[in-house]
């Protein structure tokens, strides 16, 4: 098994089973996440016999870097997993630090009509190690420290809930990467039972909801998940989440030309979100050659923004990154798979 799948507690249990002191787990974590060794032999404060055991029981295999594209303030990585599947991670340089967009699955089953990741269907969930290594390897590649992680790459994180939560525990742990919970964001298309589970985790992790439409008719056309979990129920659970956690929720809204960007849509969105402690992130759509959707014009986006603003909805327009780097979700992988 890859050692990056292990929580501190997993390693403590491992050492306890071997009649060893459990603080050895902390030492191993320190080698992995603070000193960033790439082999067990480098763990010089661990005795030889235990190094041998670790080598027998674990591996430290990294992801294979297939391709790296870069543009102003953005680096896009394509990694190959041991079973030859590929995933993407995108690093963005903001004025507040480096933010990494991490993938949580190979492909995706949610089938949103505008999204490139869903075109290739779900192959499998990512292991904890495969998410942790996206962070570690991008940091090593650029010799930087990542301050923010957003789980908004390929996949639906709440469809791989347990691994995603364990991944978050590791990157959040002071003994590992120490990325603050408030600097970690999980984005979901709206799987209600998992949002309920998530609201009980007692961490200050940010929640983002991919909304993309202000009514059921339009949302069901764009996002299959809306046929299962209706908008009214989604909004109800978000209100419950906010009551319980006292945290503000982000709604993501992709601006699709002539689909969801009208004045009427903006007003309907105002009605839907009035009084909810949230902010709306308007996302200029990244066009992809495989899908027919077009991005709204700058002018339309600004008009939409103004309507929300005038009606006292907190709103931002997402900065556009990497127009020259196959920036749409899943695009690099799709292009690679199709040669
Ligand atoms: N499945 C999760 C997280 C991955 S998608 C979710 O749905 O939230 C991350 C965000 O990117 C979602 O809001 C998704 O709708 C959006 N997205 C997908 N394709 C896009 C594109 N071509 N341009 C801009 N945003 C896109």
Tab-separated table of C-alpha atoms and ligand atoms in Angstrom:
chain	number	residue	atom	x	y	z
A	1	UNK	CA	0.000	0.000	0.000
A	2	UNK	CA	1.100	3.550	-0.659
A	3	UNK	CA	2.121	5.149	2.627
A	4	UNK	CA	0.456	8.452	1.679
A	5	UNK	CA	-2.893	6.709	2.212
A	6	UNK	CA	-2.197	6.558	5.943
A	7	UNK	CA	-3.523	8.936	8.543
A	8	UNK	CA	-1.389	9.505	11.629
A	9	UNK	CA	-3.689	7.165	13.480
A	10	UNK	CA	-3.277	4.422	10.851
A	11	UNK	CA	0.483	4.614	11.320
A	12	UNK	CA	0.150	4.661	15.102
A	13	UNK	CA	-1.917	1.485	14.922
A	14	UNK	CA	0.669	-0.049	12.610
A	15	UNK	CA	3.474	0.571	15.081
A	16	UNK	CA	1.405	-0.492	18.087
A	17	UNK	CA	0.682	-3.807	16.369
A	18	UNK	CA	4.431	-4.265	16.025
A	19	UNK	CA	4.881	-3.577	19.746
A	20	UNK	CA	6.607	-0.336	18.932
A	21	UNK	CA	6.035	3.088	20.479
A	22	UNK	CA	3.298	4.939	18.692
A	23	UNK	CA	5.301	8.177	18.532
A	24	UNK	CA	7.219	6.525	15.670
A	25	UNK	CA	4.194	7.438	13.564
A	26	UNK	CA	4.884	11.097	14.252
A	27	UNK	CA	8.477	10.634	13.187
A	28	UNK	CA	7.415	9.003	9.938
A	29	UNK	CA	4.901	11.792	9.300
A	30	UNK	CA	7.651	14.300	9.910
A	31	UNK	CA	9.873	12.627	7.307
A	32	UNK	CA	7.053	12.422	4.788
A	33	UNK	CA	5.481	15.847	5.173
A	34	UNK	CA	8.046	18.174	6.740
A	35	UNK	CA	11.348	16.833	5.487
A	36	UNK	CA	9.806	15.416	2.303
A	37	UNK	CA	12.013	12.379	1.887
A	38	UNK	CA	11.495	10.167	-1.143
A	39	UNK	CA	12.688	6.854	0.310
A	40	UNK	CA	12.385	4.997	3.605
A	41	UNK	CA	16.202	4.755	3.966
A	42	UNK	CA	16.309	8.510	4.434
A	43	UNK	CA	14.344	8.215	7.703
A	44	UNK	CA	17.543	8.160	9.738
A	45	UNK	CA	16.020	8.208	13.219
A	46	UNK	CA	14.088	4.990	12.537
A	47	UNK	CA	15.984	1.786	13.292
A	48	UNK	CA	17.075	-0.509	10.461
A	49	UNK	CA	14.631	-3.345	11.221
A	50	UNK	CA	11.686	-0.975	11.158
A	51	UNK	CA	12.828	0.609	7.912
A	52	UNK	CA	12.887	-2.901	6.508
A	53	UNK	CA	9.325	-3.521	7.741
A	54	UNK	CA	8.114	-0.257	6.267
A	55	UNK	CA	9.651	-1.185	2.937
A	56	UNK	CA	7.868	-4.533	3.040
A	57	UNK	CA	4.487	-3.122	3.990
A	58	UNK	CA	4.380	0.172	2.115
A	59	UNK	CA	5.600	1.934	-0.982
A	60	UNK	CA	6.208	5.633	-1.602
A	61	UNK	CA	5.391	5.572	-5.290
A	62	UNK	CA	4.744	9.035	-6.750
A	63	UNK	CA	2.468	10.039	-9.599
A	64	UNK	CA	4.058	10.231	-13.028
A	65	UNK	CA	4.144	13.729	-14.465
A	66	UNK	CA	2.967	13.449	-18.082
A	67	UNK	CA	2.552	17.054	-19.027
A	68	UNK	CA	2.797	20.529	-17.536
A	69	UNK	CA	1.384	23.550	-19.292
A	70	UNK	CA	1.832	27.047	-17.947
A	71	UNK	CA	0.528	30.498	-18.622
A	72	UNK	CA	0.515	33.697	-16.604
A	73	UNK	CA	-0.085	32.767	-12.944
A	74	UNK	CA	-1.288	29.236	-13.742
A	75	UNK	CA	0.274	25.806	-14.066
A	76	UNK	CA	-1.736	22.850	-15.224
A	77	UNK	CA	-0.525	19.328	-14.491
A	78	UNK	CA	-1.461	16.037	-16.068
A	79	UNK	CA	-0.447	13.078	-13.889
A	80	UNK	CA	-0.543	9.382	-14.651
A	81	UNK	CA	-1.646	6.993	-11.917
A	82	UNK	CA	-0.084	3.537	-11.446
A	83	UNK	CA	-2.980	1.972	-13.405
A	84	UNK	CA	-2.322	4.388	-16.319
A	85	UNK	CA	-5.406	6.507	-15.725
A	86	UNK	CA	-4.707	10.228	-15.853
A	87	UNK	CA	-5.825	13.131	-13.675
A	88	UNK	CA	-5.343	16.873	-13.592
A	89	UNK	CA	-4.355	19.432	-10.983
A	90	UNK	CA	-4.219	23.178	-11.553
A	91	UNK	CA	-2.088	25.612	-9.580
A	92	UNK	CA	-3.144	29.256	-9.484
A	93	UNK	CA	-1.036	32.122	-8.189
A	94	UNK	CA	-3.295	34.630	-6.416
A	95	UNK	CA	-2.266	37.758	-4.569
A	96	UNK	CA	-3.002	35.869	-1.323
A	97	UNK	CA	-0.907	32.794	-2.132
A	98	UNK	CA	-0.871	29.611	-4.181
A	99	UNK	CA	-4.083	27.688	-4.592
A	100	UNK	CA	-4.229	24.154	-5.961
A	101	UNK	CA	-7.314	22.731	-7.639
A	102	UNK	CA	-7.271	19.003	-6.908
A	103	UNK	CA	-9.091	16.143	-8.685
A	104	UNK	CA	-11.054	13.656	-6.593
A	105	UNK	CA	-12.035	10.999	-9.154
A	106	UNK	CA	-10.973	9.618	-12.526
A	107	UNK	CA	-13.851	10.903	-14.656
A	108	UNK	CA	-17.209	11.760	-13.125
A	109	UNK	CA	-20.704	10.293	-13.092
A	110	UNK	CA	-22.623	13.489	-12.471
A	111	UNK	CA	-23.046	14.138	-16.184
A	112	UNK	CA	-23.382	17.940	-16.163
A	113	UNK	CA	-24.038	18.819	-19.778
A	114	UNK	CA	-21.509	21.680	-19.988
A	115	UNK	CA	-18.650	19.863	-18.250
A	116	UNK	CA	-15.773	18.133	-19.966
A	117	UNK	CA	-14.963	15.842	-17.020
A	118	UNK	CA	-18.326	14.129	-17.202
A	119	UNK	CA	-17.999	13.335	-20.878
A	120	UNK	CA	-15.570	10.522	-20.094
A	121	UNK	CA	-17.668	8.909	-17.311
A	122	UNK	CA	-16.454	7.719	-13.937
A	123	UNK	CA	-13.636	5.195	-14.001
A	124	UNK	CA	-12.859	5.101	-10.287
A	125	UNK	CA	-12.440	7.050	-7.079
A	126	UNK	CA	-9.029	8.472	-6.276
A	127	UNK	CA	-7.199	7.032	-3.309
A	128	UNK	CA	-6.214	9.331	-0.459
A	129	UNK	CA	-2.577	9.044	-1.576
A	130	UNK	CA	-3.449	10.109	-5.116
A	131	UNK	CA	-4.924	13.355	-3.783
A	132	UNK	CA	-2.145	13.978	-1.237
A	133	UNK	CA	0.493	13.450	-3.928
A	134	UNK	CA	-1.071	16.065	-6.215
A	135	UNK	CA	-0.301	18.606	-3.489
A	136	UNK	CA	3.151	17.288	-2.565
A	137	UNK	CA	4.351	16.931	-6.146
A	138	UNK	CA	3.211	20.342	-7.334
A	139	UNK	CA	4.921	21.893	-4.306
A	140	UNK	CA	8.110	19.990	-5.099
A	141	UNK	CA	7.959	20.773	-8.813
A	142	UNK	CA	7.721	24.535	-8.293
A	143	UNK	CA	9.517	24.686	-4.964
A	144	UNK	CA	6.624	26.518	-3.318
A	145	UNK	CA	4.201	26.075	-0.436
A	146	UNK	CA	0.533	25.814	-1.364
A	147	UNK	CA	-1.657	27.900	0.960
A	148	UNK	CA	-5.113	26.996	-0.377
A	149	UNK	CA	-6.631	23.772	-1.700
A	150	UNK	CA	-9.889	23.639	-3.636
A	151	UNK	CA	-11.392	20.257	-4.444
A	152	UNK	CA	-12.834	21.406	-7.735
A	153	UNK	CA	-10.860	19.403	-10.268
A	154	UNK	CA	-12.124	16.316	-12.048
A	155	UNK	CA	-14.783	14.384	-10.137
A	156	UNK	CA	-17.517	14.896	-7.578
A	157	UNK	CA	-15.822	14.967	-4.149
A	158	UNK	CA	-19.002	13.944	-2.320
A	159	UNK	CA	-19.196	10.849	-4.532
A	160	UNK	CA	-15.807	9.870	-2.996
A	161	UNK	CA	-16.687	11.232	0.414
A	162	UNK	CA	-14.635	9.101	2.801
A	163	UNK	CA	-11.355	9.404	0.913
A	164	UNK	CA	-11.846	13.119	0.371
A	165	UNK	CA	-12.455	13.715	4.085
A	166	UNK	CA	-9.388	11.678	5.034
A	167	UNK	CA	-7.349	13.576	2.450
A	168	UNK	CA	-8.509	16.836	4.026
A	169	UNK	CA	-7.522	15.569	7.486
A	170	UNK	CA	-3.986	14.900	6.262
A	171	UNK	CA	-3.426	18.214	4.487
A	172	UNK	CA	-5.025	20.042	7.424
A	173	UNK	CA	-2.977	18.278	10.123
A	174	UNK	CA	-0.287	20.402	11.756
A	175	UNK	CA	1.939	17.353	11.671
A	176	UNK	CA	1.566	17.075	7.893
A	177	UNK	CA	0.848	19.974	5.515
A	178	UNK	CA	-0.873	22.285	8.015
A	179	UNK	CA	-3.146	23.905	5.437
A	180	UNK	CA	-5.810	25.695	7.480
A	181	UNK	CA	-9.370	24.369	7.214
A	182	UNK	CA	-10.519	27.857	6.234
A	183	UNK	CA	-8.160	27.606	3.280
A	184	UNK	CA	-9.725	24.373	2.042
A	185	UNK	CA	-12.856	24.361	-0.127
A	186	UNK	CA	-14.971	21.420	-1.242
A	187	UNK	CA	-17.214	21.980	-4.237
A	188	UNK	CA	-20.249	19.800	-4.867
A	189	UNK	CA	-22.986	19.645	-7.466
A	190	UNK	CA	-25.393	19.200	-4.534
A	191	UNK	CA	-25.562	15.670	-3.126
A	192	UNK	CA	-27.889	16.409	-0.221
A	193	UNK	CA	-27.213	13.418	2.086
A	194	UNK	CA	-23.483	14.137	1.919
A	195	UNK	CA	-23.992	17.834	2.632
A	196	UNK	CA	-25.812	16.700	5.786
A	197	UNK	CA	-22.925	14.470	6.744
A	198	UNK	CA	-20.461	17.251	5.970
A	199	UNK	CA	-22.195	19.738	8.255
A	200	UNK	CA	-21.425	17.498	11.217
A	201	UNK	CA	-17.683	17.254	10.660
A	202	UNK	CA	-16.884	20.170	12.999
A	203	UNK	CA	-14.151	21.540	10.796
A	204	UNK	CA	-14.105	25.016	9.335
A	205	UNK	CA	-13.815	23.769	5.741
A	206	UNK	CA	-15.522	25.918	3.103
A	207	UNK	CA	-18.435	24.556	1.128
A	208	UNK	CA	-19.149	25.605	-2.451
A	209	UNK	CA	-22.263	24.583	-4.345
A	210	UNK	CA	-22.360	24.415	-8.131
A	211	UNK	CA	-25.703	26.092	-8.731
A	212	UNK	CA	-25.592	27.336	-12.339
A	213	UNK	CA	-29.343	27.955	-12.638
A	214	UNK	CA	-32.031	29.699	-10.575
A	215	UNK	CA	-34.896	27.243	-11.232
A	216	UNK	CA	-35.507	23.496	-11.518
A	217	UNK	CA	-36.429	23.521	-15.186
A	218	UNK	CA	-33.150	25.023	-16.323
A	219	UNK	CA	-31.008	23.362	-13.665
A	220	UNK	CA	-32.318	19.902	-14.552
A	221	UNK	CA	-31.393	20.561	-18.184
A	222	UNK	CA	-27.833	21.465	-17.238
A	223	UNK	CA	-27.254	19.124	-14.298
A	224	UNK	CA	-28.636	15.592	-14.061
A	225	UNK	CA	-28.263	15.652	-10.272
A	226	UNK	CA	-31.094	18.181	-10.069
A	227	UNK	CA	-33.508	15.457	-11.122
A	228	UNK	CA	-32.618	13.632	-7.910
A	229	UNK	CA	-32.166	16.564	-5.515
A	230	UNK	CA	-34.466	19.463	-6.324
A	231	UNK	CA	-33.463	23.077	-5.876
A	232	UNK	CA	-35.871	23.798	-3.007
A	233	UNK	CA	-34.479	20.845	-1.044
A	234	UNK	CA	-30.918	21.905	-1.836
A	235	UNK	CA	-31.596	25.443	-0.591
A	236	UNK	CA	-33.232	24.016	2.555
A	237	UNK	CA	-30.210	21.921	3.395
A	238	UNK	CA	-27.901	24.869	2.763
A	239	UNK	CA	-29.913	26.954	5.217
A	240	UNK	CA	-29.619	24.140	7.730
A	241	UNK	CA	-25.859	24.000	7.085
A	242	UNK	CA	-25.495	27.734	7.652
A	243	UNK	CA	-27.553	27.611	10.851
A	244	UNK	CA	-25.527	24.768	12.184
A	245	UNK	CA	-22.019	25.884	11.189
A	246	UNK	CA	-22.399	29.648	11.062
A	247	UNK	CA	-20.377	29.591	7.876
A	248	UNK	CA	-20.982	31.378	4.632
A	249	UNK	CA	-21.616	29.234	1.572
A	250	UNK	CA	-20.365	29.952	-1.929
A	251	UNK	CA	-22.631	29.429	-4.916
A	252	UNK	CA	-20.836	28.923	-8.194
A	253	UNK	CA	-22.680	30.102	-11.254
A	254	UNK	CA	-21.160	29.473	-14.693
A	255	UNK	CA	-22.135	32.127	-17.194
A	256	UNK	CA	-23.381	30.338	-20.330
A	257	UNK	CA	-24.312	32.526	-23.273
A	258	UNK	CA	-28.070	32.705	-23.894
A	259	UNK	CA	-28.697	29.835	-21.462
A	260	UNK	CA	-28.598	31.176	-17.905
A	261	UNK	CA	-27.285	34.727	-18.262
A	262	UNK	CA	-30.450	36.782	-18.809
A	263	UNK	CA	-31.781	39.587	-16.655
A	264	UNK	CA	-34.695	37.323	-15.699
A	265	UNK	CA	-32.290	34.638	-14.498
A	266	UNK	CA	-30.436	37.221	-12.412
A	267	UNK	CA	-33.662	38.390	-10.769
A	268	UNK	CA	-34.766	34.828	-10.136
A	269	UNK	CA	-31.404	34.123	-8.544
A	270	UNK	CA	-31.864	37.150	-6.284
A	271	UNK	CA	-35.222	35.761	-5.132
A	272	UNK	CA	-33.751	32.330	-4.519
A	273	UNK	CA	-30.809	33.555	-2.441
A	274	UNK	CA	-32.245	36.564	-0.606
A	275	UNK	CA	-31.467	36.413	3.090
A	276	UNK	CA	-29.034	33.508	2.812
A	277	UNK	CA	-25.522	34.067	4.183
A	278	UNK	CA	-23.743	33.327	0.929
A	279	UNK	CA	-21.828	34.751	-1.905
A	280	UNK	CA	-22.141	34.079	-5.574
A	281	UNK	CA	-19.107	33.460	-7.729
A	282	UNK	CA	-19.857	34.165	-11.376
A	283	UNK	CA	-17.617	31.969	-13.513
A	284	UNK	CA	-16.890	32.866	-17.130
A	285	UNK	CA	-17.412	29.549	-18.929
A	286	UNK	CA	-14.289	27.906	-20.309
A	287	UNK	CA	-15.225	26.874	-23.808
A	288	UNK	CA	-14.182	23.421	-24.961
A	289	UNK	CA	-14.073	22.129	-28.492
A	290	UNK	CA	-16.227	19.091	-27.641
A	291	UNK	CA	-19.243	20.947	-26.273
A	292	UNK	CA	-21.459	23.566	-27.869
A	293	UNK	CA	-21.873	25.978	-24.969
A	294	UNK	CA	-20.449	29.456	-25.351
A	295	UNK	CA	-19.269	31.864	-22.698
A	296	UNK	CA	-21.371	34.938	-21.924
A	297	UNK	CA	-19.999	38.252	-23.130
A	298	UNK	CA	-18.182	40.494	-20.659
A	299	UNK	CA	-21.003	42.974	-20.893
A	300	UNK	CA	-23.652	40.373	-20.036
A	301	UNK	CA	-21.610	39.144	-17.086
A	302	UNK	CA	-21.260	42.701	-15.776
A	303	UNK	CA	-24.999	43.341	-16.131
A	304	UNK	CA	-25.781	40.114	-14.281
A	305	UNK	CA	-23.294	41.119	-11.587
A	306	UNK	CA	-24.886	44.553	-11.224
A	307	UNK	CA	-28.360	43.100	-10.712
A	308	UNK	CA	-27.135	40.851	-7.912
A	309	UNK	CA	-25.132	43.660	-6.348
A	310	UNK	CA	-28.038	46.128	-6.443
A	311	UNK	CA	-30.165	43.537	-4.699
A	312	UNK	CA	-27.596	43.089	-1.942
A	313	UNK	CA	-26.345	39.664	-2.915
A	314	UNK	CA	-22.575	39.323	-2.304
A	315	UNK	CA	-21.080	38.578	-5.679
A	316	UNK	CA	-17.701	38.279	-7.373
A	317	UNK	CA	-16.620	37.480	-10.904
A	318	UNK	CA	-14.000	34.757	-11.018
A	319	UNK	CA	-10.672	35.801	-12.416
A	320	UNK	CA	-9.963	33.944	-15.613
A	321	UNK	CA	-6.878	31.775	-15.635
A	322	UNK	CA	-4.988	30.071	-18.360
A	323	UNK	CA	-6.896	30.689	-21.540
A	324	UNK	CA	-3.953	29.127	-23.341
A	325	UNK	CA	-3.616	25.991	-21.257
A	326	UNK	CA	-6.663	23.797	-21.936
A	327	UNK	CA	-8.035	25.311	-18.776
A	328	UNK	CA	-11.523	23.834	-18.768
A	329	UNK	CA	-12.044	21.117	-16.205
A	330	UNK	CA	-11.005	17.782	-17.642
A	331	UNK	CA	-9.859	19.222	-20.935
A	332	UNK	CA	-6.206	18.250	-20.682
A	333	UNK	CA	-7.138	14.716	-19.767
A	334	UNK	CA	-9.744	14.462	-22.521
A	335	UNK	CA	-7.296	15.699	-25.133
A	336	UNK	CA	-4.668	13.258	-23.911
A	337	UNK	CA	-7.024	10.250	-23.949
A	338	UNK	CA	-8.164	11.036	-27.443
A	339	UNK	CA	-4.618	11.596	-28.684
B	1	LIG	N1	-18.211	18.055	-9.039
B	1	LIG	C1	-17.938	19.201	-8.255
B	1	LIG	C2	-16.512	19.712	-8.351
B	1	LIG	C3	-15.822	19.682	-9.686
B	1	LIG	S1	-16.346	20.821	-10.911
B	1	LIG	C4	-18.935	20.293	-8.541
B	1	LIG	O1	-19.804	20.088	-9.370
B	1	LIG	O2	-18.886	21.337	-7.912
B	1	LIG	C5	-15.786	22.363	-10.343
B	1	LIG	C6	-16.568	23.542	-10.910
B	1	LIG	O3	-16.210	23.785	-12.273
B	1	LIG	C7	-18.060	23.295	-10.905
B	1	LIG	O4	-18.735	24.443	-10.486
B	1	LIG	C8	-18.323	23.001	-12.372
B	1	LIG	O5	-19.661	23.192	-12.670
B	1	LIG	C9	-17.377	23.964	-13.046
B	1	LIG	N2	-17.095	23.708	-14.451
B	1	LIG	C10	-17.175	22.564	-15.148
B	1	LIG	N3	-16.869	22.759	-16.444
B	1	LIG	C11	-16.557	24.065	-16.572
B	1	LIG	C12	-16.147	24.882	-17.669
B	1	LIG	N4	-15.984	24.377	-18.879
B	1	LIG	N5	-15.931	26.186	-17.430
B	1	LIG	C13	-16.071	26.717	-16.199
B	1	LIG	N6	-16.439	25.996	-15.124
B	1	LIG	C14	-16.681	24.682	-15.312
